[in-house]
Every structure is written in structure tokens, then in C-alpha cells.
Short mmCIF file of C-alpha atoms in Angstrom, two decimals:
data_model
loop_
_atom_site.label_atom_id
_atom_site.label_comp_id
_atom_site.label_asym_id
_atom_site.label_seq_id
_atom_site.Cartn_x
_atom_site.Cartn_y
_atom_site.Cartn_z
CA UNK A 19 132.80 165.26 -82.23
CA UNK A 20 135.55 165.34 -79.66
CA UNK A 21 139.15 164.09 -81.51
CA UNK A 22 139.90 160.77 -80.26
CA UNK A 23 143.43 158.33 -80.79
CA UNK A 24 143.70 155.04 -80.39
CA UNK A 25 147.23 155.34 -79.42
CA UNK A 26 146.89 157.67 -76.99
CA UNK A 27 146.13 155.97 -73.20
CA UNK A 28 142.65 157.79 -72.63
CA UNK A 29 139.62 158.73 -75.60
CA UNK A 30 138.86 161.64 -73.24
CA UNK A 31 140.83 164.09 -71.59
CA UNK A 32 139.64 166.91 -68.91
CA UNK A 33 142.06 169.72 -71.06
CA UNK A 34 143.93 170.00 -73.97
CA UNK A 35 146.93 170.54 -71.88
CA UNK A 36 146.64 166.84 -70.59
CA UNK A 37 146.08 165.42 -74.19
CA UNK A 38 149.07 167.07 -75.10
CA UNK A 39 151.46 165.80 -72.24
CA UNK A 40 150.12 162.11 -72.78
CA UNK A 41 150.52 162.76 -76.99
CA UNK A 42 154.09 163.54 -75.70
CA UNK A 43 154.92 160.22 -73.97
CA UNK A 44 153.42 158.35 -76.53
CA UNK A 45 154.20 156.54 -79.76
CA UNK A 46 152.76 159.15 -82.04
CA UNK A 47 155.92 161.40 -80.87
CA UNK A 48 158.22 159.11 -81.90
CA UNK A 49 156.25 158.94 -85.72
CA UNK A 50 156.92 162.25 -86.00
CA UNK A 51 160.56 161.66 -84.79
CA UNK A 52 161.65 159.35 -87.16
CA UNK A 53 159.66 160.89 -89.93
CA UNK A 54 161.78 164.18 -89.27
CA UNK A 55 164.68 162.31 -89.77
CA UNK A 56 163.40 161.06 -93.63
CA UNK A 57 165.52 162.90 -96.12
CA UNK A 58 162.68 162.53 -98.99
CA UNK A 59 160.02 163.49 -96.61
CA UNK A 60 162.13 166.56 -95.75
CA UNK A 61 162.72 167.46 -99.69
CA UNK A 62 158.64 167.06 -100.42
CA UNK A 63 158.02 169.51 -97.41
CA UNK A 64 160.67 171.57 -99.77
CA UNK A 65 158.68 171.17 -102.74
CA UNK A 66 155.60 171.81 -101.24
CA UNK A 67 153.68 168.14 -102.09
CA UNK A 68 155.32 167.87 -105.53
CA UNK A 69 156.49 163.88 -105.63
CA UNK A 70 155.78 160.90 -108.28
CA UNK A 71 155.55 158.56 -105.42
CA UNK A 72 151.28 158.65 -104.35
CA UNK A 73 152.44 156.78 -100.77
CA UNK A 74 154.71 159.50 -99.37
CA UNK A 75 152.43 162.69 -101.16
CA UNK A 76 149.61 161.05 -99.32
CA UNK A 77 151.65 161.44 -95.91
CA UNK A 78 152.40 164.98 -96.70
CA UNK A 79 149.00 165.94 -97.38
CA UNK A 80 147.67 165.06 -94.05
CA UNK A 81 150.88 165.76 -91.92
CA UNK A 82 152.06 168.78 -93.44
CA UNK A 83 155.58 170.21 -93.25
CA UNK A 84 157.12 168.89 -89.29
CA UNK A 85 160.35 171.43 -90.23
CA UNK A 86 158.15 174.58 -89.79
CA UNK A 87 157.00 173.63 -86.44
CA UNK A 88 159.35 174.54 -82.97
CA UNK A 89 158.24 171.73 -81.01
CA UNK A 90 155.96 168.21 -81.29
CA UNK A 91 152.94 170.34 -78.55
CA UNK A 92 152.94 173.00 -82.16
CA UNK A 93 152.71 170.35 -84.53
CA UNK A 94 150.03 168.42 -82.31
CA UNK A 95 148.07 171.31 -81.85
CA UNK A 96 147.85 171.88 -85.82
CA UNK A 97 147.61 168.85 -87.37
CA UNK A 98 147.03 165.97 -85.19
CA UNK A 99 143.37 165.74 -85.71
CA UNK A 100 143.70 165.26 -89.27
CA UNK A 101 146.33 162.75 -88.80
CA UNK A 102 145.97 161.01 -86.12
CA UNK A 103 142.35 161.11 -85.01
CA UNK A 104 139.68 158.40 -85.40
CA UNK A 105 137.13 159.31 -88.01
CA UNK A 106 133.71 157.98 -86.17
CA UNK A 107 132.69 157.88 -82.55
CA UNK A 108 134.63 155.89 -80.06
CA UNK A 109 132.80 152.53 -79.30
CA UNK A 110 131.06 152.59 -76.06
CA UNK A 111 128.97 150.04 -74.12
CA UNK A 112 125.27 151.47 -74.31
CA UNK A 113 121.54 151.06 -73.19
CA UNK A 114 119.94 149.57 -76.44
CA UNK A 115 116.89 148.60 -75.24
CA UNK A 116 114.62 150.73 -76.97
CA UNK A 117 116.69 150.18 -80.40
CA UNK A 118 117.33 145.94 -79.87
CA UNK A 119 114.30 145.34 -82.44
CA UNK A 120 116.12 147.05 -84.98
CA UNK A 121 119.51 146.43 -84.55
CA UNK A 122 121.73 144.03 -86.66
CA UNK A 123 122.17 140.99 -84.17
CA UNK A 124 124.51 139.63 -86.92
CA UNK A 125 127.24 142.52 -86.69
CA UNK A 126 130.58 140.35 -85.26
CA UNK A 127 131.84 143.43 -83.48
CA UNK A 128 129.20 143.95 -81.13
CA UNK A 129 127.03 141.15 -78.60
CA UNK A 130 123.47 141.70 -76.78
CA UNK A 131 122.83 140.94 -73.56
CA UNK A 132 120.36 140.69 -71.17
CA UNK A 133 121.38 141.49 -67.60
CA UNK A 134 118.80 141.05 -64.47
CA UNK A 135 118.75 144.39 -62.48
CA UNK A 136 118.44 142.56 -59.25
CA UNK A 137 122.35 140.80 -59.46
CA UNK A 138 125.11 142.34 -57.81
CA UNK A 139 127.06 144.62 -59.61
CA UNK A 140 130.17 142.07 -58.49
CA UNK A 141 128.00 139.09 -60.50
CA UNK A 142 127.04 141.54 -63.55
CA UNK A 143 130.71 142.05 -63.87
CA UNK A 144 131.89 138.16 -63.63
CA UNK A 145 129.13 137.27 -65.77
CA UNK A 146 130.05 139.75 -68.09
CA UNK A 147 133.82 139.28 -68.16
CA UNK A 148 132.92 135.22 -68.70
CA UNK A 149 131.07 135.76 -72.24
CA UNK A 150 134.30 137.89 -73.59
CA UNK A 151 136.38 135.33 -72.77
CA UNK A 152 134.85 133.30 -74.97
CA UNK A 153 135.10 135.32 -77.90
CA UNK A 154 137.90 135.31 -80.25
CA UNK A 155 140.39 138.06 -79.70
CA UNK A 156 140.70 138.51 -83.80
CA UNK A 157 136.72 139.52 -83.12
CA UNK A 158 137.96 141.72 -80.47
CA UNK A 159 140.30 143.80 -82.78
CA UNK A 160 138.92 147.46 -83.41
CA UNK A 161 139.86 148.36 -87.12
CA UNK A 162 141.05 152.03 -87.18
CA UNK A 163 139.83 154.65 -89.01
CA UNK A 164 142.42 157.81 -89.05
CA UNK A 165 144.49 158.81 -91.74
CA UNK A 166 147.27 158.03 -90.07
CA UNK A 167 146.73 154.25 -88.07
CA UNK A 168 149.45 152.99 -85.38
CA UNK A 169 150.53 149.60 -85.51
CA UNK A 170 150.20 147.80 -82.28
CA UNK A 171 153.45 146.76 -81.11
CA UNK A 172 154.91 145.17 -77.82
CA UNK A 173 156.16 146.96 -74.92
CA UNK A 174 159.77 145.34 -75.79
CA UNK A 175 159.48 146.99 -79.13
CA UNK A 176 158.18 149.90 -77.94
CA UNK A 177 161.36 150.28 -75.37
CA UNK A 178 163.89 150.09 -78.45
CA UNK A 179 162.38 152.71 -80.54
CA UNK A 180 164.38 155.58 -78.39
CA UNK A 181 167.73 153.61 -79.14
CA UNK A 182 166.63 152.80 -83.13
CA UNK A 183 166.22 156.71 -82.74
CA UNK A 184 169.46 157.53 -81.56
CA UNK A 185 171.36 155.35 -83.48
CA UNK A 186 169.12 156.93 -86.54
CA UNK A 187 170.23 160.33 -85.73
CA UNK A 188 173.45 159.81 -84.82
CA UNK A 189 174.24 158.22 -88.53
CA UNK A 190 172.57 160.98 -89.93
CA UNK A 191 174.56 163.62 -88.10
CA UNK A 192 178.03 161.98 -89.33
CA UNK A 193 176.78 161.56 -92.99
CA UNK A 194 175.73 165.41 -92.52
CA UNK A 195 179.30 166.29 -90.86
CA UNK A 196 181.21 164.34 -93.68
CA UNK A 197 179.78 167.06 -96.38
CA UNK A 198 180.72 169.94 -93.94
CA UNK A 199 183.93 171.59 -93.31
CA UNK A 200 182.80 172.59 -89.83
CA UNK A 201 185.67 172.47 -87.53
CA UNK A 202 183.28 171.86 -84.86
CA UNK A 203 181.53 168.41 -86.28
CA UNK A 204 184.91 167.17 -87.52
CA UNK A 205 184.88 164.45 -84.61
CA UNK A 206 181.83 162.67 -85.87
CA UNK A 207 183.22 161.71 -89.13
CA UNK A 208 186.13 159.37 -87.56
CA UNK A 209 182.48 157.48 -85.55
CA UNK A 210 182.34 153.75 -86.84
CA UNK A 211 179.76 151.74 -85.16
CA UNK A 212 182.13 150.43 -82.29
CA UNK A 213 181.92 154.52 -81.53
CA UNK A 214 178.55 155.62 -82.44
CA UNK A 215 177.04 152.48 -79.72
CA UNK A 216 179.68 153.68 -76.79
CA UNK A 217 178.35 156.94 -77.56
CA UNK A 218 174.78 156.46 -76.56
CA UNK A 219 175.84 153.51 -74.21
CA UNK A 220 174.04 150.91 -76.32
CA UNK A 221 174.88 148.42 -74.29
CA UNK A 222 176.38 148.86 -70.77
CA UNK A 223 177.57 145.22 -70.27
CA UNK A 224 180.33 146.18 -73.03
CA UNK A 225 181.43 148.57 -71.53
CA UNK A 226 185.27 148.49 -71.30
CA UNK A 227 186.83 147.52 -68.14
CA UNK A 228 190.51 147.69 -66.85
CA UNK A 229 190.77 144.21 -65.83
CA UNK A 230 189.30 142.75 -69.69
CA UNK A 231 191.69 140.79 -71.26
CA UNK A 232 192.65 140.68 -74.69
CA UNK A 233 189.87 138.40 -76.17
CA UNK A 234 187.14 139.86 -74.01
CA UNK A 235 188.02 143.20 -74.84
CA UNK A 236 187.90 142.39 -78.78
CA UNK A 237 184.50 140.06 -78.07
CA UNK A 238 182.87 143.54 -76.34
CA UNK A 239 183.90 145.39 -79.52
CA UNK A 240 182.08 142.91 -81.94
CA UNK A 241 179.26 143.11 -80.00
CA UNK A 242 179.35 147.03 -79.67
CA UNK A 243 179.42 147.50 -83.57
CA UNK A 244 177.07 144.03 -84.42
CA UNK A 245 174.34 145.85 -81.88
CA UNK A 246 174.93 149.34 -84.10
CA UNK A 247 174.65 147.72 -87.39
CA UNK A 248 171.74 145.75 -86.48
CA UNK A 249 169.79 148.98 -85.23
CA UNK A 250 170.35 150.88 -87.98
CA UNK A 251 169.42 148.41 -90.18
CA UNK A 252 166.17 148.64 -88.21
CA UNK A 253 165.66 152.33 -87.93
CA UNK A 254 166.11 152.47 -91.41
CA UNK A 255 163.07 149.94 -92.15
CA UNK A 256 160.98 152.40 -89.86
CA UNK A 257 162.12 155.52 -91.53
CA UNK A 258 161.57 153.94 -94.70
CA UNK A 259 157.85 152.70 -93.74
CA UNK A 260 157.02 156.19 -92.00
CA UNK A 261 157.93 157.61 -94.77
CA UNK A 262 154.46 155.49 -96.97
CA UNK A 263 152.21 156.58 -93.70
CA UNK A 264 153.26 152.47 -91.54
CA UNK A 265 154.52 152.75 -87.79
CA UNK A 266 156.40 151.26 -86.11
CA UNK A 267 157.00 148.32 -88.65
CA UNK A 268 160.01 147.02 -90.48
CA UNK A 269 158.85 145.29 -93.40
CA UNK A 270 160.39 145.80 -96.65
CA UNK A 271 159.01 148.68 -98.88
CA UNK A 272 158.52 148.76 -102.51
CA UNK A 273 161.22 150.90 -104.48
CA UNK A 274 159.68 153.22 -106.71
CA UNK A 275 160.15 156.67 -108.30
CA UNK A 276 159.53 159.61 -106.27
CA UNK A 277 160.95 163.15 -107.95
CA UNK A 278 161.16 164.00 -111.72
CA UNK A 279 165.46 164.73 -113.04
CA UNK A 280 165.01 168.09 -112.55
CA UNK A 281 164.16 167.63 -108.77
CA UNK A 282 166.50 165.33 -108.63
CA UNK A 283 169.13 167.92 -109.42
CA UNK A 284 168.21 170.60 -107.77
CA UNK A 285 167.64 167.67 -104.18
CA UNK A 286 171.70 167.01 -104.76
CA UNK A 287 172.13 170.17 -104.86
CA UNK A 288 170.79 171.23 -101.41
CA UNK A 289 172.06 168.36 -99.85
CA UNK A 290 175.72 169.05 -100.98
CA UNK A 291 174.93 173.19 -100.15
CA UNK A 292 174.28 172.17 -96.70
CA UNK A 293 170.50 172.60 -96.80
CA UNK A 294 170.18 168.98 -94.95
CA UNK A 295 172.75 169.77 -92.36
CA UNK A 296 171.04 172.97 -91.57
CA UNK A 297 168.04 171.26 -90.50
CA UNK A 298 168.95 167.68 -89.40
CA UNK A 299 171.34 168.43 -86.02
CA UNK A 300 170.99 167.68 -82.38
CA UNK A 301 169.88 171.12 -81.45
CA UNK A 302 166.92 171.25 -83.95
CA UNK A 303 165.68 167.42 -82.91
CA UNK A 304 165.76 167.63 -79.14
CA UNK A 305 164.45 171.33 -79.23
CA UNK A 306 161.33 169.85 -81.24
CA UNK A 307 160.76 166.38 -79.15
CA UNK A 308 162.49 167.49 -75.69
CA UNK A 309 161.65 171.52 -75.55
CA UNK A 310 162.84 171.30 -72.16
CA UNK A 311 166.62 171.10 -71.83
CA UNK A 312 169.13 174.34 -71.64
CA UNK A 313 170.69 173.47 -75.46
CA UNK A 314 174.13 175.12 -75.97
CA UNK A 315 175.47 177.31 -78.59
CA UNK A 316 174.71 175.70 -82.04
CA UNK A 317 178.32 175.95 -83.42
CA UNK A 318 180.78 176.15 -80.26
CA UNK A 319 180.25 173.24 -78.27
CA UNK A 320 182.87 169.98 -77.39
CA UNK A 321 182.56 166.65 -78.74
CA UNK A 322 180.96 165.12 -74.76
CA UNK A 323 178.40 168.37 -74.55
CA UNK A 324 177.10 166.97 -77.99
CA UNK A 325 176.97 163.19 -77.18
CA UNK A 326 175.45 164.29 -73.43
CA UNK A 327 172.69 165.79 -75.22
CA UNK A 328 172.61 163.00 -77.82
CA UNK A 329 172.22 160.48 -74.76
CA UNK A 330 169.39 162.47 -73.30
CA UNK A 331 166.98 161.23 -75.92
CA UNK A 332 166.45 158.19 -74.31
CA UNK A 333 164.81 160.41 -71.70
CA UNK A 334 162.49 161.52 -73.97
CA UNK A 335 158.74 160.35 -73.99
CA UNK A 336 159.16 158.57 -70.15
#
């Protein structure tokens, strides 16, 4: 059976080539983004599947270790069928007529119909598109059956997961430079929010103008670091639901135990060694999702080359 994803715009594509460049503008990408960006899910790719917690070992089984792969086309190529791919045959609209005596009339997700070869193809097609309308679109929902199932979201939501992204990474990278004594990353430790949202331009209306007064000045501020805290609250819901195999949700996940005290030791340990910082930085994230943009050198570049490539995310998937 050909591989076939629900959250990918067609179930058949003339090449692999052109099922990869749609995976790449599509919501599975950013799954894979924001798992990348999951400190636990990075530690159980370190110890190989070996977690208490059934939800996140079940995410690893089927998605494997995202760290050992260059880019999202690599990973795609490797594991997306497992992952992502629907289980049975994509529904079709078929010729039953030889099979109508012995088919289930009763089943909810399906209708018969009896069409008159002599109408026009124009009347078929009203006719047709009048009987759906009467059914309820609950009926109409098609359950999913990959490992892996996207959530249906809006196109408003989907438009805010680059920004939940950024401001995701971004918090990451100056949590990452505050355990480093890299001269270079020094800069992102003095970010607060007001910072981190000019940096990716989170929201242009704020930005500051020569003629603001006092009061508007402070009011863009509040706004600039209320917008921060409020996406990062959110990207950490979605990290945190990735994380138990649920995207791109926020709802609040159950707390429970996921490493034994002697991973938990040797975890703090490679997190204070650097281990995390090694593999969570700008270079390593837009070379995986982007694989398209001249990157510069890894440890000699300014503070603006950084947050220029930081802003270029929000190119990403278009």
C-alpha cells in the first residue's frame, strides 16, 4: 500500500520528491520542530528508549532519535511511514454495485446511492453535494489511524506555531547560554521578554518610535513582554504534549515519573557539561528545518547575525 497522511494536502503524489517538499510546508515539520526542542525527549534518544514514563517511550519507539538526522527530508525519508502514515487504505468513492447486497447499509461513515446515468454530470454533482449537506459534520469526521495522529487546528493557530517556535527556541538558547561561559552567547543571558519579542519582531505595532511619549513607550513595553510570556507559556503546553505523541494542542499533561535516580544524575550531569547546549543552538535547528540558508561560523558570529537567522524561522514551512 502506498503511505498516505492525513495532514499532508494530497493522499497521492507523482514522486517522492513532491511528498517531501509538501511534508516540508506542513504541520508534521513543525512536530518534529518542537519535539527537537523537548529536553526529556532529547535525554531518551540518549538512553536509547530507557524511560518510566509509557507516553513519551511510546513516541520514541515510532519516531526514533530526530538528533541523528541532518535535516527534516532525512528524518522523513526514514521514519515517516511508521509515524505518520495512515494504517488502512485511504477512503475513496467507489462502484459498489456488484457488492451493494452484501454490504453493511448500517455503517454511519459511508451512504448508497443510486444515480441515473442519463443526468448531467452538472445535476449528478448538485444532487450529490445536496445529500452531504444534510449529514452531520461529526458523521463526516474520518478517525485516524497512524501512530502518530495530527490534531486539526485552525489556520489562525496554525499561523502562530512559527512564533510559539521562536519564542520556544529562543528561551531555550538563553537557559543554554546561562550554563556556558562562551564569550560569544554572553548577550543572550541579559534577554528578558521585553528583548526576546523585539528580537523576533513579535509584534511590529510596538515597535519603538521617536515621537512615543513616555506612557506609550512604557504601554508598548508591557505589551512586548505580556505577548512573550503568553507564548511561551503556550509553546511550552505543545512541547509538553509532543512530548506524550498530541499536536498541536495545549491542554494540560499529567505529571508523572519518567527516569530512575541514577538517570536522573547522570541527565544533570550532561546538561550542566554542556551536552544540551551542544545540540540545542540556532545552527543545528535551522540546518535541520531550513537546510537552505548560508549558516555562519558556529562560535564567531555577532549578536544581529544570530537574531537575523533566529528571525528567518518564520520563513520556514511557507
Amino acid at each position: 500500500m502506498i503511505p498516505w497522511y492525513t495532514g499532508l494536502s494530497r493522499q497521492f503524489y507523482p514522486s517522492k520528491i513532491a511528498e517531501i517538499q509538501d511534508a516540508c510546508k506542513s504541520d508534521y515539520l513543525w512536530w518534529i520542530a518542537f519535539l527537537r526542542l523537548s529536553k526529556d525527549y532529547w535525554w531518551i534518544c540518549h538512553e536509547h528508549g530507557k524511560c518510566l514514563d509509557e507516553r513519551l517511550k511510546n513516541v520514541w519507539a515510532v519516531i526514533g532519535n530526530i538528533y541523528e538526522y541532518d535535516n527534516f527530508q532525512s528524518w522523513w525519508i526514514s521514519k515517516s511511514q511508521g509515524s505518520f502514515a495512515e494504517q488502512k487504505r485511504p477512503p475513496q468513492v467507489a462502484d459498489v454495485t456488484i457488492h451493494s447486497q452484501f454490504m453493511n447499509i448500517r455503517d454511519k461513515g459511508k451512504m448508497l446511492v443510486e444515480i441515473p446515468f442519463h443526468l448531467s454530470n452538472e445535476l449528478i454533482v448538485q444532487q450529490l453535494l445536496s445529500l452531504l449537506a444534510g449529514i452531520p459534520k461529526d458523521v463526516r469526521f474520518y478517525k485516524s489511524t497512524a501512530n502518530q495522529q495530527l490534531i486539526k487546528i485552525s489556520t489562525k493557530e496554525r499561523r502562530q506555531l512559527p512564533i510559539l517556535y521562536q519564542v520556544a527556541l529562543l528561551d531555550r538558547l538563553i537557559d543554554c547560554a546561562k550554563l556556558s561561559n562562551n564569550k560569544y552567547s554572553a548577550w543572550l543571558t541579559k534577554m528578558r521578554f521585553y528583548e526576546m519579542g523585539m528580537a523576533i519582531n513579535i509584534s511590529p505595532s510596538a515597535k519603538p518610535s521617536k515621537f512615543d511619549s513616555s506612557a506609550t513607550r512604557l504601554d508598548k513595553q508591557n505589551r512586548v513582554r505580556s505577548l512573550v510570556s503568553q507564548k511561551k507559556k503556550q509553546a511550552d503546553k505543545i512541547i509538553a504534549n509532543v512530548e506524550v505523541g498530541s499536536f498541536p494542542i495545549k491542554a494540560k499533561v499529567d505529571v508523572c515519573a519518567r527516569w530512575t535516580s541514577q538517570q536522573k544524575r547522570a541527565y544533570k550531569e550532561a546538561i550542566e557539561g554542556g551536552e544540551w547546549m551542544s545540540q540545542i543552538n540556532i545552527e543545528n535547528e535551522y540546518r535541520f528545518l531550513g537546510a537552505q540558508l548560508d549558516l555562519l561560523d558556529d562560535t564567531n558570529h555577532t549578536h544581529e547575525q544570530t537574531l537575523s537567522v533566529l528571525r528567518s524561522f518564520s520563513q520556514i514551512g511557507r
